[in-house]
Amino acid sequence: MTGPQTTRRKRANGVESRQRILDATVEIAGERGYDGTSIAAVSAKCGLPASSIYWHFKDKDDLIAAVIERSFETWLKAVELPGDDAGTPLERVVLMAGNVARSLLAAPDFLRLGLMLALERRPTEPRGRAVFLQVRDISHRRIAGIITDLFPSLTEDEVQTLTTYAVAGADGLFVHREVQGESVDLVALFELHARLIHDAAARTAARAGR
Amino acid sequence: MTGPQTTRRKRANGVESRQRILDATVEIAGERGYDGTSIAAVSAKCGLPASSIYWHFKDKDDLIAAVIERSFETWLKAVELPGDDAGTPLERVVLMAGNVARSLLAAPDFLRLGLMLALERRPTEPRGRAVFLQVRDISHRRIAGIITDLFPSLTEDEVQTLTTYAVAGADGLFVHREVQGESVDLVALFELHARLIHDAAARTAARAGR
Amino acid sequence: MTGPQTTRRKRANGVESRQRILDATVEIAGERGYDGTSIAAVSAKCGLPASSIYWHFKDKDDLIAAVIERSFETWLKAVELPGDDAGTPLERVVLMAGNVARSLLAAPDFLRLGLMLALERRPTEPRGRAVFLQVRDISHRRIAGIITDLFPSLTEDEVQTLTTYAVAGADGLFVHREVQGESVDLVALFELHARLIHDAAARTAARAGR
Amino acid sequence: MTGPQTTRRKRANGVESRQRILDATVEIAGERGYDGTSIAAVSAKCGLPASSIYWHFKDKDDLIAAVIERSFETWLKAVELPGDDAGTPLERVVLMAGNVARSLLAAPDFLRLGLMLALERRPTEPRGRAVFLQVRDISHRRIAGIITDLFPSLTEDEVQTLTTYAVAGADGLFVHREVQGESVDLVALFELHARLIHDAAARTAARAGR
DNA sequence: TATGAATGAGACTTCATTCAT
DNA sequence: AATGAATGAAGTCTCATTCAT
């Protein structure tokens, strides 16, 4: 720390440069989308010349995909795993939803950029889009698992529908907050969402249980 | 000269040219977003040279905004107004949701392009974004009106929350179908959405009524 | 005057339209030069569509040339012809210089635009440039005549040199005022200019007379 | 590799490329002015693609300003500093004027382009115009200093007026030669100019001295 | 007398990418 | 591990001009 601080830093530090580039890219791409993210803008924001970006990443596509991957991991770390014990199914579901909402507020880049990529349709799909869809498939399966655990009597089809509804609703609420701004209480909306889904599941399970 | 109208073509027809340009733009912008929509691409698709596009529209921003406006009107026409009589609140709400879902399948451009613009944050906001948000505010108010009519005992706050949830959920379901493709049964999801909201509203109203 | 004022004006008034176009052009060309003067800008300033400009003028070159011609005539009217009698040669010369200075202040467009055209060298010389140089040749000859009248003993060469010096100096002072702004007392500078030239002529004449 | 320096060409030589661009620009801008100088023309003349020009200069404005700066320096080098001793004030003044005239003939770009920029009035003033005016202010002050040295009894106001007249007259003579062509003997005109100013200064000083 | 519409050429500028060092 | 310099393609938009009405 008090060592050769002037000598260190600068002059070949691959890992840090890579991070700097990713940091800059996530910021720009999260605001401007794929086409709106220019290598020159990334270069300006991270301070490294454009050619250095190409040392770390094959091309723009590769860079964006890397951003998606890293921001997914960041987000994963932000989602606290729910204590599997807790209380009633409703309580547990609401708790989980609140956690997810909070994680999205803390690390919104993944979903924000992902949704932008997902909405766009370009001749040659960016790799980042595939990464996003694939990664979000994991979330889908995980939620389906939770629902199955909580309501074992539901059919596979019913679970799938509820899961789709849960994920899509979350997307919509997230978009709403991104568009409408900080005044939106995302946690409350997510909890409402969870409650409605729980009720629907419970009612369906009850009906099915007969 | 007085022959069939099919012969009449080429040379100075402002109204038709304008439509051709808008048609081309809506198609491209709906798939590629703001940055991805190049004037050259629009020109190629509509057959008019790029400079002609600038005779009809001040700049790209103006063009995109016009597209948003026109596609909103197209969509409005596609939404059938619900028969105000019908049966129970639940039946009516589900019917309306189905209608909206069908209208979005028939005319998806408005919401698709609008959501893309809404998610982007660029230094100088495109006018189209403002148009979209403003126009969607109208939808919000209309839905709030319907909920108030059906459940007069709800407080203003409760109506607002439910409306926000309804609109955001619809956005999410729409995005889901756009991303996942034609296999998604948007009508069914919208009807489920409507049912859950109805139940929530009914339960809240009942509790409040006590 | 109180007649059908609504009917009149508008609907085909060629003369007035021509004036409107020239008025707009002189303003723009006087500030921006040849290349900087776009037909679109002229159209916007005069309110007539670009195609109307081409009804009145063959092309841009023709328009600029017409502007030069008209502004020369305007300027000519602004120069008061000096009473040929008056007092001493010095008094008469100073009076004339003051008049010219005042005329340039009242109608600066001719010289301003002309100098801009004169300085530019383009592959195909604009006709306006030729008009300017030719018209200014008239001024040159007129001044040479005055000098010859006042100092008959000067040789043709001496008159030519003094005339060139007089005209060029006037250009320089005019440019100075255009660049430096209204704080410059152009009349005083022109009078100084005249005095110096007079003295030089007088001294040369005296030396020659011996 | 270690061969003659003529072989060394092509591929990445920033300094030389910058010079090539400036050389090309000064030639074009000196003839065509700001608007008449197209990046494409500069590119064609210097052999580098247009995009390379933008690596060396932020935009066209920056390029033109750089040209003004460099051509000023070139011109400064061309003006020989007058031996401060020499003979009578008249001789010294005439000598200086001749030197300036010769320097303008050798390096006319600075004044030529500068005057064109100075005459134009565009909505957003090119930076080059400001550079020119500011740099020419230096010349003004220097000349004022010389006049004060030679005629210490002149008032500040008298010095300023004579200086303004000197500079403006020089501009006018320069323009005259640019317009009229090589047949004009600029050195002779400048010497005449100097003589007239000297006489005026001497006479004013004499009158004041009484 | 006037104009709405069209058009190809060309303006400035940014793009993603490469390459030699 | 990094970067200065270069580059062709493409971006948005304006240009002067024409033509049918």
Coordinates of C-alpha atoms in Angstrom, one line a residue, chain A residues 30-33 35-37 112 115-116 118-123 129 133 136-137 140 161-162 164-165 167-169 171-176 178-180 184 189 192-197 199-200 203, chain B residues 30-33 35-37 112 115-116 118-123 129 133 136-137 140 161-162 164-165 167-169 171-176 178-180 184 189 192-197 199-200 203:
Chain A
G30 CA -27.5 -0.8 -20.1
E31 CA -28.6 2.6 -21.3
R32 CA -28.3 2.4 -25.0
G33 CA -28.7 -1.2 -26.1
D35 CA -26.5 -0.7 -31.5
G36 CA -26.2 2.3 -29.2
T37 CA -23.1 0.9 -27.6
R112 CA -32.1 -4.3 -18.1
L115 CA -34.5 -7.4 -21.9
M116 CA -33.2 -4.8 -24.4
A118 CA -34.2 -9.9 -26.1
L119 CA -36.6 -7.4 -27.6
E120 CA -34.4 -6.6 -30.6
R121 CA -34.4 -8.9 -33.6
R122 CA -31.4 -8.5 -35.8
P123 CA -30.3 -10.5 -38.8
R129 CA -29.0 -12.5 -26.5
L133 CA -32.2 -16.4 -22.7
R136 CA -32.9 -16.9 -17.7
D137 CA -34.1 -20.4 -18.4
H140 CA -37.4 -20.3 -14.8
T161 CA -48.1 -21.7 -16.7
L162 CA -47.7 -20.3 -13.2
T164 CA -44.3 -18.3 -17.0
Y165 CA -46.7 -15.9 -15.5
V167 CA -41.4 -14.6 -14.6
A168 CA -43.2 -12.5 -17.2
G169 CA -44.9 -10.5 -14.5
D171 CA -40.2 -8.6 -16.1
G172 CA -43.1 -6.2 -16.5
L173 CA -42.8 -4.8 -13.0
F174 CA -39.1 -4.3 -13.5
V175 CA -39.6 -2.5 -16.8
H176 CA -42.3 -0.4 -15.1
E178 CA -37.1 1.4 -15.0
V179 CA -39.4 3.5 -17.0
Q180 CA -41.3 5.3 -14.3
V184 CA -42.1 3.0 -7.9
L189 CA -45.2 -4.8 -6.3
L192 CA -48.2 -8.4 -4.4
H193 CA -47.2 -10.4 -7.4
A194 CA -46.1 -13.3 -5.2
R195 CA -49.2 -13.2 -3.2
L196 CA -51.5 -13.3 -6.2
I197 CA -49.5 -16.2 -7.6
D199 CA -53.3 -17.6 -4.0
A200 CA -53.8 -18.8 -7.6
R203 CA -56.7 -22.4 -5.1
Chain B
G30 CA -40.2 -2.7 -34.5
E31 CA -37.4 -5.1 -34.9
R32 CA -34.2 -3.1 -34.5
G33 CA -35.1 -0.2 -32.2
D35 CA -30.3 3.1 -33.2
G36 CA -30.8 0.0 -35.3
T37 CA -33.2 1.8 -37.7
R112 CA -43.0 -3.5 -29.1
L115 CA -41.1 -0.7 -24.9
M116 CA -37.8 -0.6 -26.7
A118 CA -38.9 3.2 -23.1
L119 CA -36.1 1.0 -21.9
E120 CA -33.4 3.1 -23.7
R121 CA -31.9 6.1 -22.0
R122 CA -30.1 8.3 -24.4
P123 CA -28.6 11.7 -23.8
R129 CA -40.3 7.9 -26.2
L133 CA -45.2 7.3 -22.4
R136 CA -49.7 4.8 -22.5
D137 CA -50.8 7.0 -19.7
H140 CA -53.5 3.5 -17.6
T161 CA -51.8 -0.2 -7.4
L162 CA -53.9 -2.7 -9.1
T164 CA -50.1 -0.4 -12.3
Y165 CA -49.9 -4.1 -11.6
V167 CA -50.4 -2.7 -17.0
A168 CA -47.0 -3.9 -16.0
G169 CA -48.1 -7.5 -16.0
D171 CA -46.2 -5.6 -20.7
G172 CA -44.3 -8.5 -19.2
L173 CA -46.6 -11.1 -20.8
F174 CA -46.3 -9.3 -24.1
V175 CA -42.5 -9.3 -23.9
H176 CA -42.5 -12.9 -23.0
E178 CA -42.2 -11.6 -28.3
V179 CA -39.2 -13.3 -27.0
Q180 CA -40.4 -16.8 -26.8
V184 CA -46.9 -18.8 -26.3
L189 CA -52.0 -15.7 -20.2
L192 CA -55.2 -15.6 -16.3
H193 CA -53.8 -12.2 -15.6
A194 CA -57.3 -10.7 -15.6
R195 CA -58.6 -13.4 -13.3
L196 CA -55.9 -12.9 -10.7
I197 CA -56.4 -9.2 -10.7
D199 CA -59.8 -12.0 -7.5
A200 CA -57.4 -9.7 -5.7
R203 CA -61.0 -9.8 -2.0

